[in-house]
Amino acid sequence: MDIKGIQEIIKAVDNSSLTFLEIISNDITIRMKKEGLDIKKEIKVEEARVETQLQVKDKIENLHVIKAPLVGTFYRAPGPNLKPFVEVGTKVKKGDTLCIIEAMKIMNEIQSDVDGEIVEILVENETMVEYGQELFKIKVGDRNV
């Protein structure tokens, strides 16, 4: 490592949010530590992170994921050129068919195990799915389903 490389590393660390960097290369060790951080800014950033994490947690807690119970080919509709069982925004009840997974020439209907609203379809039509692969995200807890 030459002096120019070291200067580039110093400049990169100075322009980043890193507060500490240690590089060990062959017989050279470089340690850099930024000092004099504004504590108030650091606290505000941490508070914002906690608030964002709580919002994300609330959203995640209301989502239910439907996973593939077997390996096979995923179909969104009961047949070619037919309307899909569900779309994003479709309100479903427990027992409603969401899709079909074909395995060994057998068509297996995959049903919702909760009441809610489809918020995301995670698989493309006519693609292979693995056991346990996430297929749908359903927002639960809506009393108006």
Short mmCIF file of N, CA and C in Angstrom, two decimals:
data_model
loop_
_atom_site.label_atom_id
_atom_site.label_comp_id
_atom_site.label_asym_id
_atom_site.label_seq_id
_atom_site.Cartn_x
_atom_site.Cartn_y
_atom_site.Cartn_z
N MET A 1 0.86 -1.17 0.00
CA MET A 1 0.00 0.00 0.00
C MET A 1 0.90 1.23 0.00
N ASP A 2 0.64 2.13 -0.93
CA ASP A 2 1.45 3.34 -1.02
C ASP A 2 0.77 4.52 -0.32
N ILE A 3 1.47 5.63 -0.22
CA ILE A 3 0.96 6.81 0.48
C ILE A 3 -0.30 7.36 -0.18
N LYS A 4 -0.36 7.28 -1.51
CA LYS A 4 -1.54 7.78 -2.22
C LYS A 4 -2.78 6.95 -1.85
N GLY A 5 -2.60 5.64 -1.76
CA GLY A 5 -3.70 4.77 -1.36
C GLY A 5 -4.18 5.08 0.04
N ILE A 6 -3.25 5.33 0.94
CA ILE A 6 -3.59 5.67 2.32
C ILE A 6 -4.34 6.99 2.37
N GLN A 7 -3.89 7.99 1.58
CA GLN A 7 -4.58 9.28 1.55
C GLN A 7 -6.01 9.12 1.02
N GLU A 8 -6.22 8.26 0.04
CA GLU A 8 -7.57 8.03 -0.49
C GLU A 8 -8.47 7.39 0.56
N ILE A 9 -7.90 6.47 1.34
CA ILE A 9 -8.67 5.84 2.41
C ILE A 9 -9.05 6.88 3.46
N ILE A 10 -8.11 7.74 3.83
CA ILE A 10 -8.39 8.79 4.82
C ILE A 10 -9.51 9.70 4.33
N LYS A 11 -9.44 10.10 3.06
CA LYS A 11 -10.45 10.98 2.49
C LYS A 11 -11.82 10.29 2.46
N ALA A 12 -11.84 9.00 2.10
CA ALA A 12 -13.10 8.26 2.04
C ALA A 12 -13.73 8.14 3.43
N VAL A 13 -12.92 7.85 4.44
CA VAL A 13 -13.45 7.74 5.81
C VAL A 13 -13.93 9.09 6.28
N ASP A 14 -13.19 10.15 5.98
CA ASP A 14 -13.57 11.50 6.39
C ASP A 14 -14.92 11.91 5.80
N ASN A 15 -15.20 11.49 4.57
CA ASN A 15 -16.46 11.85 3.90
C ASN A 15 -17.59 10.87 4.18
N SER A 16 -17.34 9.85 4.98
CA SER A 16 -18.38 8.86 5.27
C SER A 16 -18.90 9.04 6.70
N SER A 17 -19.86 8.21 7.05
CA SER A 17 -20.40 8.25 8.42
C SER A 17 -19.66 7.30 9.34
N LEU A 18 -18.62 6.65 8.84
CA LEU A 18 -17.84 5.75 9.68
C LEU A 18 -17.17 6.55 10.80
N THR A 19 -17.09 5.94 11.99
CA THR A 19 -16.39 6.59 13.10
C THR A 19 -15.10 5.86 13.43
N PHE A 20 -14.95 4.64 12.93
CA PHE A 20 -13.74 3.87 13.21
C PHE A 20 -13.45 2.94 12.03
N LEU A 21 -12.19 2.81 11.68
CA LEU A 21 -11.78 1.90 10.61
C LEU A 21 -10.42 1.34 10.97
N GLU A 22 -10.26 0.03 10.81
CA GLU A 22 -8.98 -0.61 11.02
C GLU A 22 -8.69 -1.50 9.82
N ILE A 23 -7.52 -1.33 9.23
CA ILE A 23 -7.09 -2.13 8.08
C ILE A 23 -5.79 -2.82 8.46
N ILE A 24 -5.77 -4.14 8.31
CA ILE A 24 -4.56 -4.90 8.57
C ILE A 24 -4.19 -5.60 7.26
N SER A 25 -3.02 -5.25 6.75
CA SER A 25 -2.58 -5.80 5.47
C SER A 25 -1.09 -6.15 5.58
N ASN A 26 -0.79 -7.43 5.49
CA ASN A 26 0.59 -7.92 5.61
C ASN A 26 1.25 -7.34 6.85
N ASP A 27 2.22 -6.45 6.70
CA ASP A 27 2.94 -5.91 7.86
C ASP A 27 2.50 -4.48 8.20
N ILE A 28 1.37 -4.03 7.63
CA ILE A 28 0.91 -2.66 7.88
C ILE A 28 -0.45 -2.72 8.57
N THR A 29 -0.61 -1.92 9.61
CA THR A 29 -1.90 -1.77 10.28
C THR A 29 -2.25 -0.29 10.30
N ILE A 30 -3.45 0.03 9.83
CA ILE A 30 -3.92 1.42 9.81
C ILE A 30 -5.19 1.47 10.66
N ARG A 31 -5.19 2.38 11.66
CA ARG A 31 -6.38 2.59 12.49
C ARG A 31 -6.78 4.06 12.37
N MET A 32 -8.06 4.28 12.10
CA MET A 32 -8.56 5.65 12.01
C MET A 32 -9.80 5.76 12.89
N LYS A 33 -9.90 6.83 13.65
CA LYS A 33 -11.03 7.06 14.52
C LYS A 33 -11.41 8.53 14.44
N LYS A 34 -12.68 8.79 14.17
CA LYS A 34 -13.17 10.17 14.16
C LYS A 34 -13.53 10.56 15.58
N GLU A 35 -13.20 11.77 15.95
CA GLU A 35 -13.51 12.26 17.27
C GLU A 35 -14.34 13.53 17.13
N GLY A 36 -15.01 13.90 18.21
CA GLY A 36 -15.74 15.17 18.21
C GLY A 36 -17.10 15.10 17.54
N LEU A 37 -17.75 13.94 17.59
CA LEU A 37 -19.09 13.85 17.02
C LEU A 37 -20.06 14.68 17.86
N ASP A 38 -21.02 15.27 17.23
CA ASP A 38 -22.04 16.05 17.93
C ASP A 38 -23.02 15.05 18.57
N ILE A 39 -23.02 14.97 19.88
CA ILE A 39 -23.83 14.00 20.60
C ILE A 39 -25.32 14.23 20.34
N LYS A 40 -25.77 15.48 20.27
CA LYS A 40 -27.18 15.76 20.04
C LYS A 40 -27.65 15.19 18.71
N LYS A 41 -26.87 15.37 17.68
CA LYS A 41 -27.22 14.82 16.37
C LYS A 41 -27.31 13.30 16.45
N GLU A 42 -26.37 12.70 17.13
CA GLU A 42 -26.34 11.24 17.25
C GLU A 42 -27.60 10.74 17.95
N ILE A 43 -28.04 11.41 19.00
CA ILE A 43 -29.25 11.02 19.74
C ILE A 43 -30.47 11.16 18.85
N LYS A 44 -30.57 12.26 18.09
CA LYS A 44 -31.73 12.47 17.20
C LYS A 44 -31.79 11.38 16.14
N VAL A 45 -30.66 11.02 15.59
CA VAL A 45 -30.63 9.96 14.58
C VAL A 45 -31.09 8.65 15.20
N GLU A 46 -30.64 8.35 16.39
CA GLU A 46 -31.03 7.11 17.07
C GLU A 46 -32.52 7.10 17.35
N GLU A 47 -33.09 8.23 17.79
CA GLU A 47 -34.53 8.31 18.04
C GLU A 47 -35.31 8.06 16.75
N ALA A 48 -34.84 8.62 15.65
CA ALA A 48 -35.50 8.42 14.36
C ALA A 48 -35.46 6.95 13.96
N ARG A 49 -34.32 6.30 14.20
CA ARG A 49 -34.20 4.87 13.87
C ARG A 49 -35.18 4.04 14.69
N VAL A 50 -35.29 4.32 15.97
CA VAL A 50 -36.20 3.57 16.84
C VAL A 50 -37.63 3.75 16.37
N GLU A 51 -38.01 5.00 16.04
CA GLU A 51 -39.37 5.27 15.58
C GLU A 51 -39.66 4.52 14.29
N THR A 52 -38.72 4.53 13.34
CA THR A 52 -38.89 3.81 12.09
C THR A 52 -39.00 2.32 12.33
N GLN A 53 -38.18 1.77 13.22
CA GLN A 53 -38.23 0.35 13.52
C GLN A 53 -39.57 -0.03 14.11
N LEU A 54 -40.13 0.82 14.97
CA LEU A 54 -41.44 0.53 15.55
C LEU A 54 -42.53 0.54 14.49
N GLN A 55 -42.46 1.49 13.55
CA GLN A 55 -43.45 1.53 12.47
C GLN A 55 -43.37 0.28 11.61
N VAL A 56 -42.16 -0.13 11.28
CA VAL A 56 -41.97 -1.34 10.47
C VAL A 56 -42.47 -2.56 11.22
N LYS A 57 -42.17 -2.62 12.53
CA LYS A 57 -42.62 -3.75 13.34
C LYS A 57 -44.14 -3.83 13.34
N ASP A 58 -44.82 -2.69 13.49
CA ASP A 58 -46.28 -2.67 13.48
C ASP A 58 -46.81 -3.20 12.16
N LYS A 59 -46.19 -2.79 11.07
CA LYS A 59 -46.64 -3.26 9.76
C LYS A 59 -46.42 -4.76 9.62
N ILE A 60 -45.28 -5.23 10.06
CA ILE A 60 -44.95 -6.65 9.93
C ILE A 60 -45.89 -7.49 10.79
N GLU A 61 -46.23 -7.02 11.97
CA GLU A 61 -47.09 -7.79 12.86
C GLU A 61 -48.47 -8.01 12.25
N ASN A 62 -48.92 -7.14 11.38
CA ASN A 62 -50.24 -7.29 10.75
C ASN A 62 -50.19 -8.06 9.44
N LEU A 63 -49.01 -8.55 9.05
CA LEU A 63 -48.90 -9.31 7.81
C LEU A 63 -48.77 -10.80 8.11
N HIS A 64 -49.48 -11.58 7.31
CA HIS A 64 -49.40 -13.04 7.41
C HIS A 64 -48.85 -13.53 6.08
N VAL A 65 -47.90 -14.43 6.12
CA VAL A 65 -47.27 -14.93 4.90
C VAL A 65 -47.79 -16.34 4.62
N ILE A 66 -48.26 -16.54 3.39
CA ILE A 66 -48.65 -17.87 2.95
C ILE A 66 -47.45 -18.48 2.24
N LYS A 67 -47.04 -19.66 2.67
CA LYS A 67 -45.87 -20.32 2.10
C LYS A 67 -46.30 -21.58 1.34
N ALA A 68 -45.48 -21.96 0.39
CA ALA A 68 -45.76 -23.16 -0.41
C ALA A 68 -45.64 -24.40 0.47
N PRO A 69 -46.69 -25.22 0.50
CA PRO A 69 -46.64 -26.44 1.31
C PRO A 69 -45.97 -27.61 0.59
N LEU A 70 -45.62 -27.40 -0.68
CA LEU A 70 -44.96 -28.44 -1.46
C LEU A 70 -44.21 -27.83 -2.64
N VAL A 71 -43.40 -28.64 -3.29
CA VAL A 71 -42.65 -28.21 -4.47
C VAL A 71 -43.53 -28.43 -5.69
N GLY A 72 -43.53 -27.47 -6.62
CA GLY A 72 -44.32 -27.64 -7.83
C GLY A 72 -44.38 -26.37 -8.65
N THR A 73 -45.31 -26.36 -9.61
CA THR A 73 -45.49 -25.20 -10.48
C THR A 73 -46.66 -24.37 -9.95
N PHE A 74 -46.41 -23.07 -9.80
CA PHE A 74 -47.38 -22.13 -9.24
C PHE A 74 -48.28 -21.58 -10.35
N TYR A 75 -49.59 -21.66 -10.14
CA TYR A 75 -50.55 -21.09 -11.09
C TYR A 75 -51.47 -20.14 -10.33
N ARG A 76 -51.63 -18.93 -10.85
CA ARG A 76 -52.50 -17.93 -10.22
C ARG A 76 -53.97 -18.12 -10.57
N ALA A 77 -54.26 -18.84 -11.66
CA ALA A 77 -55.64 -18.99 -12.13
C ALA A 77 -55.99 -20.48 -12.24
N PRO A 78 -57.30 -20.80 -12.29
CA PRO A 78 -57.71 -22.20 -12.38
C PRO A 78 -57.43 -22.83 -13.75
N GLY A 79 -57.12 -22.02 -14.73
CA GLY A 79 -56.81 -22.54 -16.06
C GLY A 79 -56.27 -21.44 -16.95
N PRO A 80 -55.72 -21.84 -18.12
CA PRO A 80 -55.20 -20.83 -19.06
C PRO A 80 -56.30 -19.85 -19.48
N ASN A 81 -55.93 -18.60 -19.61
CA ASN A 81 -56.84 -17.52 -20.05
C ASN A 81 -58.02 -17.29 -19.11
N LEU A 82 -57.92 -17.79 -17.87
CA LEU A 82 -58.97 -17.54 -16.88
C LEU A 82 -58.48 -16.51 -15.87
N LYS A 83 -59.43 -15.87 -15.22
CA LYS A 83 -59.15 -14.84 -14.24
C LYS A 83 -58.39 -15.43 -13.04
N PRO A 84 -57.35 -14.74 -12.55
CA PRO A 84 -56.62 -15.23 -11.36
C PRO A 84 -57.54 -15.35 -10.15
N PHE A 85 -57.19 -16.26 -9.26
CA PHE A 85 -57.97 -16.42 -8.03
C PHE A 85 -57.99 -15.12 -7.22
N VAL A 86 -56.81 -14.48 -7.08
CA VAL A 86 -56.71 -13.25 -6.30
C VAL A 86 -55.76 -12.28 -6.98
N GLU A 87 -55.93 -11.02 -6.65
CA GLU A 87 -55.04 -9.94 -7.09
C GLU A 87 -54.63 -9.17 -5.83
N VAL A 88 -53.66 -8.30 -5.95
CA VAL A 88 -53.33 -7.41 -4.83
C VAL A 88 -54.57 -6.56 -4.56
N GLY A 89 -54.97 -6.50 -3.31
CA GLY A 89 -56.16 -5.75 -2.93
C GLY A 89 -57.39 -6.63 -2.72
N THR A 90 -57.32 -7.88 -3.15
CA THR A 90 -58.45 -8.79 -2.97
C THR A 90 -58.61 -9.11 -1.49
N LYS A 91 -59.85 -9.00 -0.99
CA LYS A 91 -60.14 -9.39 0.38
C LYS A 91 -60.47 -10.88 0.37
N VAL A 92 -59.82 -11.62 1.26
CA VAL A 92 -60.01 -13.07 1.32
C VAL A 92 -60.47 -13.50 2.69
N LYS A 93 -61.13 -14.65 2.73
CA LYS A 93 -61.54 -15.26 3.99
C LYS A 93 -60.82 -16.58 4.13
N LYS A 94 -60.71 -17.04 5.34
CA LYS A 94 -60.08 -18.32 5.60
C LYS A 94 -60.78 -19.39 4.75
N GLY A 95 -60.00 -20.16 4.00
CA GLY A 95 -60.55 -21.21 3.14
C GLY A 95 -60.65 -20.82 1.68
N ASP A 96 -60.52 -19.51 1.37
CA ASP A 96 -60.56 -19.08 -0.04
C ASP A 96 -59.32 -19.59 -0.77
N THR A 97 -59.51 -20.04 -2.01
CA THR A 97 -58.39 -20.50 -2.82
C THR A 97 -57.58 -19.30 -3.31
N LEU A 98 -56.26 -19.38 -3.12
CA LEU A 98 -55.36 -18.31 -3.54
C LEU A 98 -54.64 -18.64 -4.84
N CYS A 99 -54.31 -19.93 -5.03
CA CYS A 99 -53.57 -20.36 -6.20
C CYS A 99 -53.62 -21.87 -6.29
N ILE A 100 -52.97 -22.40 -7.31
CA ILE A 100 -52.81 -23.84 -7.46
C ILE A 100 -51.32 -24.13 -7.59
N ILE A 101 -50.88 -25.19 -6.95
CA ILE A 101 -49.53 -25.69 -7.16
C ILE A 101 -49.66 -27.09 -7.74
N GLU A 102 -49.12 -27.25 -8.95
CA GLU A 102 -49.15 -28.55 -9.60
C GLU A 102 -47.91 -29.34 -9.21
N ALA A 103 -48.15 -30.54 -8.70
CA ALA A 103 -47.04 -31.42 -8.33
C ALA A 103 -47.39 -32.83 -8.79
N MET A 104 -46.55 -33.41 -9.61
CA MET A 104 -46.74 -34.76 -10.14
C MET A 104 -48.12 -34.91 -10.79
N LYS A 105 -48.46 -33.94 -11.63
CA LYS A 105 -49.72 -33.91 -12.39
C LYS A 105 -50.97 -33.79 -11.53
N ILE A 106 -50.80 -33.46 -10.25
CA ILE A 106 -51.93 -33.24 -9.36
C ILE A 106 -52.02 -31.75 -9.07
N MET A 107 -53.22 -31.20 -9.23
CA MET A 107 -53.47 -29.78 -8.98
C MET A 107 -53.89 -29.60 -7.52
N ASN A 108 -53.05 -28.94 -6.73
CA ASN A 108 -53.29 -28.72 -5.31
C ASN A 108 -53.72 -27.29 -5.08
N GLU A 109 -54.96 -27.09 -4.61
CA GLU A 109 -55.43 -25.74 -4.31
C GLU A 109 -54.81 -25.28 -2.99
N ILE A 110 -54.22 -24.09 -3.01
CA ILE A 110 -53.65 -23.50 -1.80
C ILE A 110 -54.64 -22.47 -1.29
N GLN A 111 -55.05 -22.65 -0.04
CA GLN A 111 -56.09 -21.81 0.52
C GLN A 111 -55.54 -20.89 1.59
N SER A 112 -56.25 -19.78 1.78
CA SER A 112 -55.88 -18.85 2.84
C SER A 112 -56.22 -19.46 4.18
N ASP A 113 -55.34 -19.27 5.14
CA ASP A 113 -55.63 -19.76 6.48
C ASP A 113 -55.98 -18.60 7.43
N VAL A 114 -56.20 -17.41 6.83
CA VAL A 114 -56.61 -16.23 7.62
C VAL A 114 -57.58 -15.38 6.80
N ASP A 115 -58.30 -14.52 7.49
CA ASP A 115 -59.10 -13.48 6.84
C ASP A 115 -58.20 -12.27 6.67
N GLY A 116 -58.29 -11.60 5.52
CA GLY A 116 -57.48 -10.40 5.33
C GLY A 116 -57.51 -9.91 3.90
N GLU A 117 -56.51 -9.12 3.56
CA GLU A 117 -56.40 -8.53 2.23
C GLU A 117 -55.03 -8.85 1.64
N ILE A 118 -55.02 -9.30 0.38
CA ILE A 118 -53.77 -9.60 -0.31
C ILE A 118 -53.02 -8.28 -0.52
N VAL A 119 -51.80 -8.20 0.00
CA VAL A 119 -51.01 -6.98 -0.18
C VAL A 119 -49.82 -7.21 -1.10
N GLU A 120 -49.44 -8.49 -1.29
CA GLU A 120 -48.32 -8.76 -2.19
C GLU A 120 -48.39 -10.19 -2.68
N ILE A 121 -48.15 -10.37 -3.99
CA ILE A 121 -48.03 -11.69 -4.59
C ILE A 121 -46.55 -11.83 -4.94
N LEU A 122 -45.89 -12.81 -4.34
CA LEU A 122 -44.44 -12.89 -4.39
C LEU A 122 -43.90 -13.81 -5.48
N VAL A 123 -44.78 -14.46 -6.24
CA VAL A 123 -44.34 -15.44 -7.23
C VAL A 123 -45.01 -15.13 -8.57
N GLU A 124 -44.26 -15.28 -9.65
CA GLU A 124 -44.80 -15.11 -11.00
C GLU A 124 -45.58 -16.36 -11.40
N ASN A 125 -46.60 -16.16 -12.20
CA ASN A 125 -47.41 -17.28 -12.69
C ASN A 125 -46.55 -18.27 -13.48
N GLU A 126 -46.86 -19.53 -13.34
CA GLU A 126 -46.22 -20.63 -14.06
C GLU A 126 -44.73 -20.79 -13.75
N THR A 127 -44.34 -20.44 -12.52
CA THR A 127 -42.95 -20.65 -12.13
C THR A 127 -42.87 -21.75 -11.07
N MET A 128 -41.71 -22.35 -10.96
CA MET A 128 -41.49 -23.39 -9.96
C MET A 128 -41.35 -22.74 -8.59
N VAL A 129 -41.94 -23.38 -7.59
CA VAL A 129 -41.79 -22.93 -6.21
C VAL A 129 -41.20 -24.07 -5.38
N GLU A 130 -40.50 -23.69 -4.35
CA GLU A 130 -39.88 -24.64 -3.43
C GLU A 130 -40.75 -24.77 -2.18
N TYR A 131 -40.59 -25.85 -1.48
CA TYR A 131 -41.27 -26.03 -0.20
C TYR A 131 -40.88 -24.89 0.73
N GLY A 132 -41.87 -24.25 1.33
CA GLY A 132 -41.61 -23.17 2.28
C GLY A 132 -41.39 -21.80 1.64
N GLN A 133 -41.40 -21.73 0.31
CA GLN A 133 -41.20 -20.44 -0.36
C GLN A 133 -42.41 -19.55 -0.11
N GLU A 134 -42.15 -18.27 0.15
CA GLU A 134 -43.24 -17.32 0.39
C GLU A 134 -43.99 -17.04 -0.91
N LEU A 135 -45.33 -17.14 -0.84
CA LEU A 135 -46.18 -16.94 -2.02
C LEU A 135 -46.97 -15.63 -1.96
N PHE A 136 -47.61 -15.39 -0.81
CA PHE A 136 -48.49 -14.23 -0.64
C PHE A 136 -48.24 -13.59 0.71
N LYS A 137 -48.48 -12.26 0.76
CA LYS A 137 -48.53 -11.55 2.03
C LYS A 137 -49.95 -11.04 2.18
N ILE A 138 -50.54 -11.32 3.33
CA ILE A 138 -51.93 -10.94 3.60
C ILE A 138 -51.95 -10.05 4.83
N LYS A 139 -52.57 -8.89 4.69
CA LYS A 139 -52.77 -7.98 5.82
C LYS A 139 -53.95 -8.52 6.62
N VAL A 140 -53.71 -8.83 7.87
CA VAL A 140 -54.76 -9.37 8.73
C VAL A 140 -55.17 -8.32 9.75
N GLY A 141 -56.28 -8.59 10.41
CA GLY A 141 -56.73 -7.69 11.46
C GLY A 141 -57.76 -6.69 10.99
N ASP A 142 -58.10 -6.71 9.71
CA ASP A 142 -59.12 -5.80 9.17
C ASP A 142 -60.48 -6.43 9.42
N ARG A 143 -61.30 -5.80 10.22
CA ARG A 143 -62.61 -6.35 10.58
C ARG A 143 -63.62 -6.27 9.43
N ASN A 144 -63.32 -5.50 8.38
CA ASN A 144 -64.26 -5.30 7.28
C ASN A 144 -64.07 -6.30 6.14
N VAL A 145 -63.44 -7.41 6.40
CA VAL A 145 -63.17 -8.38 5.32
C VAL A 145 -64.42 -9.16 5.07
#
